[in-house]
PDB file of C-alpha atoms and ligand atoms in Angstrom:
ATOM      1  CA  MET A 103      -2.424 -39.781  29.064  1.00 44.00           C
ATOM      2  CA  SER A 104       1.065 -38.525  29.425  1.00 49.00           C
ATOM      3  CA  PHE A 105       2.093 -35.026  28.254  1.00 48.00           C
ATOM      4  CA  VAL A 106       4.488 -36.371  25.761  1.00 44.00           C
ATOM      5  CA  ARG A 107       1.799 -38.646  24.372  1.00 47.00           C
ATOM      6  CA  LYS A 108      -0.576 -35.722  24.012  1.00 49.00           C
ATOM      7  CA  ILE A 109       1.921 -33.869  22.044  1.00 47.00           C
ATOM      8  CA  THR A 110       2.614 -36.627  19.688  1.00 43.00           C
ATOM      9  CA  ASP A 111      -1.090 -37.120  19.211  1.00 46.00           C
ATOM     10  CA  CYS A 112      -1.546 -33.464  18.411  1.00 47.00           C
ATOM     11  CA  PHE A 113       1.390 -33.315  15.929  1.00 47.00           C
ATOM     12  CA  GLY A 114       1.724 -36.755  14.538  1.00 42.00           C
ATOM     13  CA  ALA A 115       5.404 -36.600  15.361  1.00 43.00           C
ATOM     14  CA  PHE A 116       7.812 -34.636  17.347  1.00 50.00           C
ATOM     15  CA  TRP A 117       9.542 -31.673  15.713  1.00 53.00           C
ATOM     16  CA  THR A 118      13.120 -32.512  14.888  1.00 57.00           C
ATOM     17  CA  ASN A 119      15.894 -30.009  14.405  1.00 58.00           C
ATOM     18  CA  GLY A 120      18.374 -29.835  11.517  1.00 58.00           C
ATOM     19  CA  ILE A 121      20.441 -32.690  12.850  1.00 60.00           C
ATOM     20  CA  GLY A 122      17.535 -35.133  13.510  1.00 56.00           C
ATOM     21  CA  GLU A 123      17.333 -34.546  17.316  1.00 54.00           C
ATOM     22  CA  VAL A 124      13.839 -34.506  18.740  1.00 56.00           C
ATOM     23  CA  VAL A 125      12.772 -31.037  20.090  1.00 64.00           C
ATOM     24  CA  PHE A 126       9.561 -29.878  21.591  1.00 69.00           C
ATOM     25  CA  PRO A 127       7.316 -27.780  19.460  1.00 75.00           C
ATOM     26  CA  PRO A 128       7.508 -24.045  20.272  1.00 89.00           C
ATOM     27  CA  VAL A 129       4.898 -22.305  22.232  1.00 94.00           C
ATOM     28  CA  CYS A 130       2.815 -19.477  20.570  1.00 97.00           C
ATOM     29  CA  LEU A 131       3.768 -16.018  21.918  1.00 97.00           C
ATOM     30  CA  GLY A 132       0.074 -14.946  21.479  1.00 96.00           C
ATOM     31  CA  CYS A 133      -1.847 -17.760  23.206  1.00 97.00           C
ATOM     32  CA  HIS A 134       0.854 -19.829  24.742  1.00 96.00           C
ATOM     33  CA  GLY A 135      -0.617 -22.996  22.812  1.00 95.00           C
ATOM     34  CA  LEU A 136       1.668 -25.055  20.667  1.00 93.00           C
ATOM     35  CA  VAL A 137       2.744 -23.973  17.214  1.00 95.00           C
ATOM     36  CA  GLU A 138       1.893 -26.271  14.401  1.00 93.00           C
ATOM     37  CA  LYS A 139       4.827 -27.807  12.594  1.00 88.00           C
ATOM     38  CA  ASN A 140       3.949 -26.737   8.976  1.00 88.00           C
ATOM     39  CA  GLY A 141       2.555 -23.223   9.778  1.00 91.00           C
ATOM     40  CA  ALA A 142       3.957 -19.967   8.383  1.00 93.00           C
ATOM     41  CA  TYR A 143       5.522 -18.959  11.643  1.00 96.00           C
ATOM     42  CA  ARG A 144       7.773 -20.572  14.307  1.00 94.00           C
ATOM     43  CA  HIS A 145       6.467 -18.677  17.348  1.00 96.00           C
ATOM     44  CA  VAL A 146       2.924 -17.820  16.195  1.00 97.00           C
ATOM     45  CA  CYS A 147       0.262 -20.462  15.872  1.00 97.00           C
ATOM     46  CA  SER A 148      -2.089 -20.551  12.881  1.00 96.00           C
ATOM     47  CA  ARG A 149      -5.025 -19.085  14.771  1.00 96.00           C
ATOM     48  CA  CYS A 150      -3.004 -16.222  16.207  1.00 97.00           C
ATOM     49  CA  SER A 151      -1.420 -15.534  12.734  1.00 97.00           C
ATOM     50  CA  GLU A 152      -4.818 -15.192  11.199  1.00 97.00           C
ATOM     51  CA  VAL A 153      -5.625 -12.242  13.576  1.00 97.00           C
ATOM     52  CA  LEU A 154      -2.214 -10.458  13.565  1.00 97.00           C
ATOM     53  CA  PRO A 155      -3.098  -6.754  13.547  1.00 97.00           C
ATOM     54  CA  ARG A 156      -1.511  -6.183  10.087  1.00 97.00           C
ATOM     55  CA  VAL A 157      -1.511  -2.738   8.594  1.00 96.00           C
ATOM     56  CA  SER A 158      -2.500  -2.097   5.035  1.00 93.00           C
ATOM     57  CA  PRO A 159      -3.151   1.158   3.014  1.00 92.00           C
ATOM     58  CA  PRO A 160      -4.720   3.632   3.292  1.00 93.00           C
ATOM     59  CA  ALA A 161      -2.624   4.873   6.186  1.00 95.00           C
ATOM     60  CA  CYS A 162      -1.244   7.992   7.765  1.00 95.00           C
ATOM     61  CA  SER A 163       1.500   9.245   5.519  1.00 94.00           C
ATOM     62  CA  THR A 164       3.689  10.146   8.392  1.00 96.00           C
ATOM     63  CA  CYS A 165       3.397   7.230  10.870  1.00 97.00           C
ATOM     64  CA  GLY A 166       1.694   4.505   8.790  1.00 96.00           C
ATOM     65  CA  HIS A 167      -1.279   4.024  11.088  1.00 95.00           C
ATOM     66  CA  PRO A 168      -4.159   2.729   9.050  1.00 94.00           C
ATOM     67  CA  PHE A 169      -7.267   4.611   8.124  1.00 91.00           C
ATOM     68  CA  HIS A 170     -10.580   3.046   7.691  1.00 81.00           C
ATOM     69  CA  GLY A 171     -12.445   3.550   4.538  1.00 73.00           C
ATOM     70  CA  GLU A 172     -11.405   5.339   1.425  1.00 69.00           C
ATOM     71  CA  ILE A 173      -8.896   8.198   1.758  1.00 69.00           C
ATOM     72  CA  ASP A 174      -7.812  10.382  -1.123  1.00 70.00           C
ATOM     73  CA  GLY A 175      -4.165  11.534  -1.343  1.00 71.00           C
ATOM     74  CA  ASP A 176      -1.694  11.889   1.582  1.00 76.00           C
ATOM     75  CA  ARG A 177      -3.055  12.668   4.931  1.00 82.00           C
ATOM     76  CA  ALA A 178      -1.567  12.694   8.347  1.00 86.00           C
ATOM     77  CA  CYS A 179      -3.472  11.044  11.242  1.00 91.00           C
ATOM     78  CA  GLU A 180      -4.618  13.179  14.335  1.00 88.00           C
ATOM     79  CA  HIS A 181      -1.441  12.162  16.291  1.00 87.00           C
ATOM     80  CA  CYS A 182       0.929  13.312  13.587  1.00 92.00           C
ATOM     81  CA  GLN A 183      -0.668  16.631  12.954  1.00 88.00           C
ATOM     82  CA  THR A 184       1.275  18.182  15.626  1.00 87.00           C
ATOM     83  CA  LEU A 185       4.612  16.308  15.101  1.00 89.00           C
ATOM     84  CA  GLU A 186       6.146  18.510  12.323  1.00 90.00           C
ATOM     85  CA  PRO A 187       8.013  15.670  10.789  1.00 94.00           C
ATOM     86  CA  VAL A 188      11.354  16.498   9.126  1.00 95.00           C
ATOM     87  CA  PHE A 189      11.164  13.176   7.123  1.00 97.00           C
ATOM     88  CA  ARG A 190       8.794  12.698   4.209  1.00 97.00           C
ATOM     89  CA  ARG A 191       6.811   9.574   4.580  1.00 96.00           C
ATOM     90  CA  GLY A 192       6.437   6.749   7.199  1.00 97.00           C
ATOM     91  CA  CYS A 193       5.227   3.147   6.946  1.00 97.00           C
ATOM     92  CA  THR A 194       4.584   0.251   9.430  1.00 98.00           C
ATOM     93  CA  ALA A 195       3.765  -3.428   9.207  1.00 98.00           C
ATOM     94  CA  VAL A 196       1.633  -4.090  12.195  1.00 98.00           C
ATOM     95  CA  LEU A 197      -0.204  -2.398  15.107  1.00 97.00           C
ATOM     96  CA  LEU A 198       1.506  -3.086  18.354  1.00 97.00           C
ATOM     97  CA  ARG A 199      -1.287  -5.242  19.838  1.00 97.00           C
ATOM     98  CA  GLY A 200      -1.644  -8.866  20.840  1.00 97.00           C
ATOM     99  CA  THR A 201       0.757 -11.351  19.155  1.00 97.00           C
ATOM    100  CA  ALA A 202       2.557  -8.515  17.229  1.00 98.00           C
ATOM    101  CA  ARG A 203       3.328  -6.668  20.517  1.00 98.00           C
ATOM    102  CA  ALA A 204       4.487  -9.973  22.048  1.00 97.00           C
ATOM    103  CA  LEU A 205       6.982 -10.384  19.157  1.00 98.00           C
ATOM    104  CA  VAL A 206       8.446  -6.858  19.678  1.00 97.00           C
ATOM    105  CA  ILE A 207       8.733  -7.517  23.595  1.00 97.00           C
ATOM    106  CA  GLU A 208      10.336 -10.885  23.051  1.00 96.00           C
ATOM    107  CA  LEU A 209      12.993  -9.381  20.701  1.00 96.00           C
ATOM    108  CA  LYS A 210      13.690  -6.200  22.586  1.00 94.00           C
ATOM    109  CA  TYR A 211      13.469  -7.195  26.305  1.00 93.00           C
ATOM    110  CA  HIS A 212      13.851 -11.082  26.322  1.00 94.00           C
ATOM    111  CA  ARG A 213      16.782 -11.477  24.015  1.00 92.00           C
ATOM    112  CA  GLY A 214      14.449 -13.215  21.622  1.00 94.00           C
ATOM    113  CA  LEU A 215      16.512 -13.245  18.542  1.00 95.00           C
ATOM    114  CA  HIS A 216      14.731 -16.301  17.469  1.00 94.00           C
ATOM    115  CA  VAL A 217      11.634 -14.440  16.693  1.00 96.00           C
ATOM    116  CA  LEU A 218      13.408 -12.427  13.924  1.00 97.00           C
ATOM    117  CA  LYS A 219      12.455 -15.085  11.289  1.00 96.00           C
ATOM    118  CA  ASP A 220       8.742 -14.573  12.102  1.00 97.00           C
ATOM    119  CA  MET A 221       9.163 -10.911  11.929  1.00 98.00           C
ATOM    120  CA  ALA A 222      10.912 -11.293   8.524  1.00 98.00           C
ATOM    121  CA  ALA A 223       7.922 -13.489   7.465  1.00 98.00           C
ATOM    122  CA  ILE A 224       5.514 -10.624   8.445  1.00 98.00           C
ATOM    123  CA  LEU A 225       7.619  -7.903   6.617  1.00 98.00           C
ATOM    124  CA  GLU A 226       7.988 -10.210   3.639  1.00 97.00           C
ATOM    125  CA  SER A 227       4.196 -10.395   3.344  1.00 96.00           C
ATOM    126  CA  SER A 228       3.570  -6.716   3.749  1.00 97.00           C
ATOM    127  CA  PRO A 229       3.770  -5.442   0.180  1.00 97.00           C
ATOM    128  CA  HIS A 230       3.428  -1.873   1.079  1.00 97.00           C
ATOM    129  CA  VAL A 231       6.403  -1.990   3.349  1.00 98.00           C
ATOM    130  CA  LEU A 232       8.528  -3.789   0.716  1.00 98.00           C
ATOM    131  CA  ALA A 233       7.543  -1.264  -1.879  1.00 97.00           C
ATOM    132  CA  HIS A 234       8.416   1.553   0.553  1.00 97.00           C
ATOM    133  CA  VAL A 235      11.935   0.381   1.455  1.00 98.00           C
ATOM    134  CA  ARG A 236      13.151  -1.357  -1.861  1.00 97.00           C
ATOM    135  CA  ASP A 237      16.380   0.154  -3.215  1.00 97.00           C
ATOM    136  CA  ALA A 238      16.866   2.581  -0.332  1.00 98.00           C
ATOM    137  CA  VAL A 239      19.720   2.778   2.171  1.00 98.00           C
ATOM    138  CA  LEU A 240      18.212   1.732   5.535  1.00 98.00           C
ATOM    139  CA  VAL A 241      19.604   3.608   8.581  1.00 98.00           C
ATOM    140  CA  PRO A 242      18.878   1.888  11.973  1.00 98.00           C
ATOM    141  CA  VAL A 243      18.159   4.175  14.993  1.00 98.00           C
ATOM    142  CA  PRO A 244      21.241   3.541  17.002  1.00 97.00           C
ATOM    143  CA  LEU A 245      21.552   2.643  20.800  1.00 95.00           C
ATOM    144  CA  HIS A 246      23.789   4.458  23.139  1.00 94.00           C
ATOM    145  CA  PRO A 247      27.007   2.418  23.662  1.00 94.00           C
ATOM    146  CA  ARG A 248      26.034   1.684  27.282  1.00 94.00           C
ATOM    147  CA  LYS A 249      22.663   0.371  26.330  1.00 92.00           C
ATOM    148  CA  LEU A 250      24.177  -1.698  23.560  1.00 94.00           C
ATOM    149  CA  ARG A 251      26.664  -3.224  26.169  1.00 94.00           C
ATOM    150  CA  GLU A 252      23.747  -4.010  28.349  1.00 92.00           C
ATOM    151  CA  ARG A 253      21.473  -5.615  25.662  1.00 92.00           C
ATOM    152  CA  ASP A 254      24.223  -6.959  23.350  1.00 94.00           C
ATOM    153  CA  TYR A 255      22.414  -6.151  20.231  1.00 96.00           C
ATOM    154  CA  ASN A 256      20.401  -3.280  18.640  1.00 97.00           C
ATOM    155  CA  GLN A 257      16.942  -4.507  17.732  1.00 97.00           C
ATOM    156  CA  SER A 258      16.531  -1.802  15.123  1.00 98.00           C
ATOM    157  CA  ARG A 259      19.815  -2.818  13.388  1.00 98.00           C
ATOM    158  CA  LEU A 260      18.578  -6.391  13.285  1.00 98.00           C
ATOM    159  CA  LEU A 261      15.230  -5.327  11.789  1.00 98.00           C
ATOM    160  CA  ALA A 262      16.983  -3.131   9.195  1.00 98.00           C
ATOM    161  CA  GLU A 263      19.121  -6.138   8.225  1.00 98.00           C
ATOM    162  CA  THR A 264      16.029  -8.273   8.080  1.00 98.00           C
ATOM    163  CA  LEU A 265      14.235  -5.738   5.958  1.00 98.00           C
ATOM    164  CA  ALA A 266      17.164  -5.363   3.547  1.00 98.00           C
ATOM    165  CA  ASP A 267      17.165  -9.137   3.134  1.00 97.00           C
ATOM    166  CA  VAL A 268      13.448  -9.490   2.369  1.00 98.00           C
ATOM    167  CA  ALA A 269      13.131  -6.437   0.284  1.00 97.00           C
ATOM    168  CA  GLY A 270      15.987  -7.376  -2.077  1.00 95.00           C
ATOM    169  CA  GLY A 271      17.180  -5.098  -4.933  1.00 96.00           C
ATOM    170  CA  THR A 272      19.817  -2.834  -3.986  1.00 97.00           C
ATOM    171  CA  THR A 273      18.322  -2.283  -0.435  1.00 98.00           C
ATOM    172  CA  ARG A 274      21.153  -2.132   2.088  1.00 98.00           C
ATOM    173  CA  VAL A 275      21.877  -1.058   5.617  1.00 98.00           C
ATOM    174  CA  GLU A 276      24.346   1.748   6.548  1.00 98.00           C
ATOM    175  CA  HIS A 277      25.147   2.992  10.003  1.00 97.00           C
ATOM    176  CA  LEU A 278      25.203   6.687   9.744  1.00 98.00           C
ATOM    177  CA  LEU A 279      24.115   7.698  13.240  1.00 98.00           C
ATOM    178  CA  VAL A 280      25.572   7.431  16.768  1.00 97.00           C
ATOM    179  CA  ARG A 281      23.564   8.089  19.927  1.00 96.00           C
ATOM    180  CA  VAL A 282      25.678  10.489  21.963  1.00 93.00           C
ATOM    181  CA  VAL A 283      23.419  11.023  24.841  1.00 88.00           C
ATOM    182  CA  ASP A 284      22.246   8.292  27.123  1.00 86.00           C
ATOM    183  CA  THR A 285      18.694   9.379  27.436  1.00 76.00           C
ATOM    184  CA  VAL A 286      16.638   8.194  30.333  1.00 67.00           C
ATOM    185  CA  THR A 287      13.686   5.924  29.382  1.00 64.00           C
ATOM    186  CA  GLN A 288      10.830   7.968  27.740  1.00 61.00           C
ATOM    187  CA  THR A 289       7.859   5.542  28.015  1.00 63.00           C
ATOM    188  CA  ALA A 290       6.000   7.735  30.433  1.00 64.00           C
ATOM    189  CA  PHE A 291       6.896  11.141  28.628  1.00 69.00           C
ATOM    190  CA  ASP A 292       4.436  12.972  26.437  1.00 73.00           C
ATOM    191  CA  ARG A 293       5.755  14.202  22.903  1.00 71.00           C
ATOM    192  CA  ARG A 294       7.017  17.581  24.179  1.00 73.00           C
ATOM    193  CA  ARG A 295       9.119  15.939  27.068  1.00 74.00           C
ATOM    194  CA  ARG A 296      10.361  13.266  24.618  1.00 73.00           C
ATOM    195  CA  MET A 297      11.557  15.917  22.199  1.00 73.00           C
ATOM    196  CA  ALA A 298      13.326  17.762  25.040  1.00 73.00           C
ATOM    197  CA  ASN A 299      14.799  14.633  26.216  1.00 74.00           C
ATOM    198  CA  LEU A 300      16.093  13.690  22.874  1.00 81.00           C
ATOM    199  CA  LYS A 301      17.443  17.125  21.925  1.00 79.00           C
ATOM    200  CA  ASN A 302      21.029  16.517  20.521  1.00 85.00           C
ATOM    201  CA  ALA A 303      20.882  12.828  21.540  1.00 93.00           C
ATOM    202  CA  PHE A 304      21.996  11.690  17.974  1.00 96.00           C
ATOM    203  CA  ALA A 305      24.941  12.771  15.840  1.00 96.00           C
ATOM    204  CA  LEU A 306      26.280  11.783  12.367  1.00 97.00           C
ATOM    205  CA  LYS A 307      28.850   9.022  12.643  1.00 97.00           C
ATOM    206  CA  LYS A 308      32.465  10.114  11.875  1.00 96.00           C
ATOM    207  CA  GLY A 309      33.315   9.491   8.248  1.00 95.00           C
ATOM    208  CA  ALA A 310      29.793   9.011   7.160  1.00 96.00           C
ATOM    209  CA  THR A 311      29.316   9.570   3.465  1.00 95.00           C
ATOM    210  CA  ILE A 312      25.934  10.948   2.219  1.00 96.00           C
ATOM    211  CA  LEU A 313      24.983  10.442  -1.407  1.00 95.00           C
ATOM    212  CA  PRO A 314      22.823  13.341  -2.554  1.00 90.00           C
ATOM    213  CA  ASP A 315      20.699  11.300  -5.127  1.00 94.00           C
ATOM    214  CA  GLN A 316      20.147   8.325  -2.770  1.00 97.00           C
ATOM    215  CA  SER A 317      16.964   7.620  -0.903  1.00 98.00           C
ATOM    216  CA  TYR A 318      17.328   6.882   2.823  1.00 98.00           C
ATOM    217  CA  ILE A 319      14.913   5.356   5.244  1.00 98.00           C
ATOM    218  CA  LEU A 320      15.310   5.428   9.055  1.00 98.00           C
ATOM    219  CA  VAL A 321      14.400   2.144  10.674  1.00 98.00           C
ATOM    220  CA  ASP A 322      13.082   1.645  14.104  1.00 98.00           C
ATOM    221  CA  ASP A 323      11.213  -1.185  15.812  1.00 98.00           C
ATOM    222  CA  VAL A 324       8.232   0.837  16.969  1.00 97.00           C
ATOM    223  CA  PHE A 325       6.621   4.208  16.019  1.00 97.00           C
ATOM    224  CA  THR A 326       5.219   5.572  19.294  1.00 93.00           C
ATOM    225  CA  THR A 327       5.083   9.524  19.139  1.00 91.00           C
ATOM    226  CA  GLY A 328       7.674   9.851  16.354  1.00 94.00           C
ATOM    227  CA  SER A 329      10.010  11.912  18.506  1.00 92.00           C
ATOM    228  CA  THR A 330      13.028   9.514  18.240  1.00 94.00           C
ATOM    229  CA  LEU A 331      12.743   9.152  14.488  1.00 96.00           C
ATOM    230  CA  ASN A 332      12.255  12.919  14.137  1.00 95.00           C
ATOM    231  CA  SER A 333      15.386  13.602  16.123  1.00 95.00           C
ATOM    232  CA  CYS A 334      17.483  11.189  13.985  1.00 97.00           C
ATOM    233  CA  ALA A 335      15.909  12.778  10.873  1.00 97.00           C
ATOM    234  CA  VAL A 336      17.108  16.340  11.993  1.00 96.00           C
ATOM    235  CA  VAL A 337      20.809  15.018  12.019  1.00 97.00           C
ATOM    236  CA  LEU A 338      20.414  13.300   8.600  1.00 97.00           C
ATOM    237  CA  ARG A 339      18.725  16.358   7.044  1.00 97.00           C
ATOM    238  CA  ALA A 340      21.472  18.644   8.292  1.00 96.00           C
ATOM    239  CA  ALA A 341      23.938  16.211   6.869  1.00 96.00           C
ATOM    240  CA  GLY A 342      22.421  16.778   3.332  1.00 96.00           C
ATOM    241  CA  ILE A 343      19.968  13.931   2.837  1.00 97.00           C
ATOM    242  CA  VAL A 344      17.044  15.086   0.843  1.00 96.00           C
ATOM    243  CA  MET A 345      15.065  11.871   0.238  1.00 98.00           C
ATOM    244  CA  LEU A 346      14.397  10.712   3.823  1.00 98.00           C
ATOM    245  CA  ASP A 347      11.579   8.447   4.929  1.00 98.00           C
ATOM    246  CA  VAL A 348      11.004   6.138   7.957  1.00 98.00           C
ATOM    247  CA  VAL A 349       9.706   2.593   8.529  1.00 98.00           C
ATOM    248  CA  THR A 350       8.927   0.754  11.669  1.00 98.00           C
ATOM    249  CA  PHE A 351       7.937  -2.953  12.315  1.00 98.00           C
ATOM    250  CA  GLY A 352       5.141  -1.828  14.621  1.00 98.00           C
ATOM    251  CA  HIS A 353       2.944   1.240  15.482  1.00 97.00           C
ATOM    252  CA  GLY A 354       1.670   1.706  19.032  1.00 92.00           C
TER     253      GLY A 354
HETATM  254 ZN1   ZN B  94      -1.517 -18.656  19.328  1.00 63.17          ZN
HETATM  255 ZN1   ZN B  95       0.144   9.335  11.888  1.00 63.17          ZN
END
C-alpha cells in the first residue's frame, strides 16, 4: 500500500488548507506520529495531548512548580527558597518535559512560529494562568538587539501577545525593558553565576511610563532558576512598580 493511500485510510481524506489545496497532515512534535484533523492541537496528537505535563494548583507561589497533595497558604518550593524574589507571585502552564518541551524548543530554536496556536490553546485551557494575568500589563523579557537580529523575533514577546489575546479583559502588552548587555548563554551556569552574569543586563526603556496603581506581570517562555525574571524585576521595582508578578509558559 502506498504511503499516500495509508494516510488517506487513516484520516478519511487529506487535510486541506484555507484555499482548498491538499496539504499533508502535520507530524506530532511529541511522538512524530500524524496529528488527527479534528483534534484540539495542530502539532500535538490526541494521545500526546492527553499526557501534556500541565500544571495546576497547589503550586509554588514563586515559580509555579506544582506541589502534590494539599498545601495551605503560600509556599515556595525548595528551589525558590534561596531565590529572594523581588516579584510577588509566579505561575506557569506546563512542566518542561516531553511534548511541552518540544513546543518551546520548536518556537525558540527552530523558528517554529506555527506552534504558537497550540501554545495559545494550552494557555487558554489553564484557568490558573488566565486568572493570574487577566487585566494586567504584560511585560516581555527582552532580547538583546544582536540576538533579536539573529532570531528575528522575541519568543517571550510572542507569548505575551498570545496570553493577552486569550486572557481578554484589559490585559495588554507593554515593552518597558531593554536588554543592554549581550550576556553569554547561561544554560550551564548555576544560580549564583547566572545572577552575576545578568547584573545590570536590563534597563528601563527610554520614555517608559509606569502607572502606580497598575498590576504588571513579567512574561518569559521558561522559568529555570528565576534569575532572568528576578533581574528584570529589580529594574521594574526601581522604576516604581509595586504590583509585580511573573508568568511563564513552562517550568524546567
Ligand atoms: Zn503524539
Ligand atoms: Zn518554586
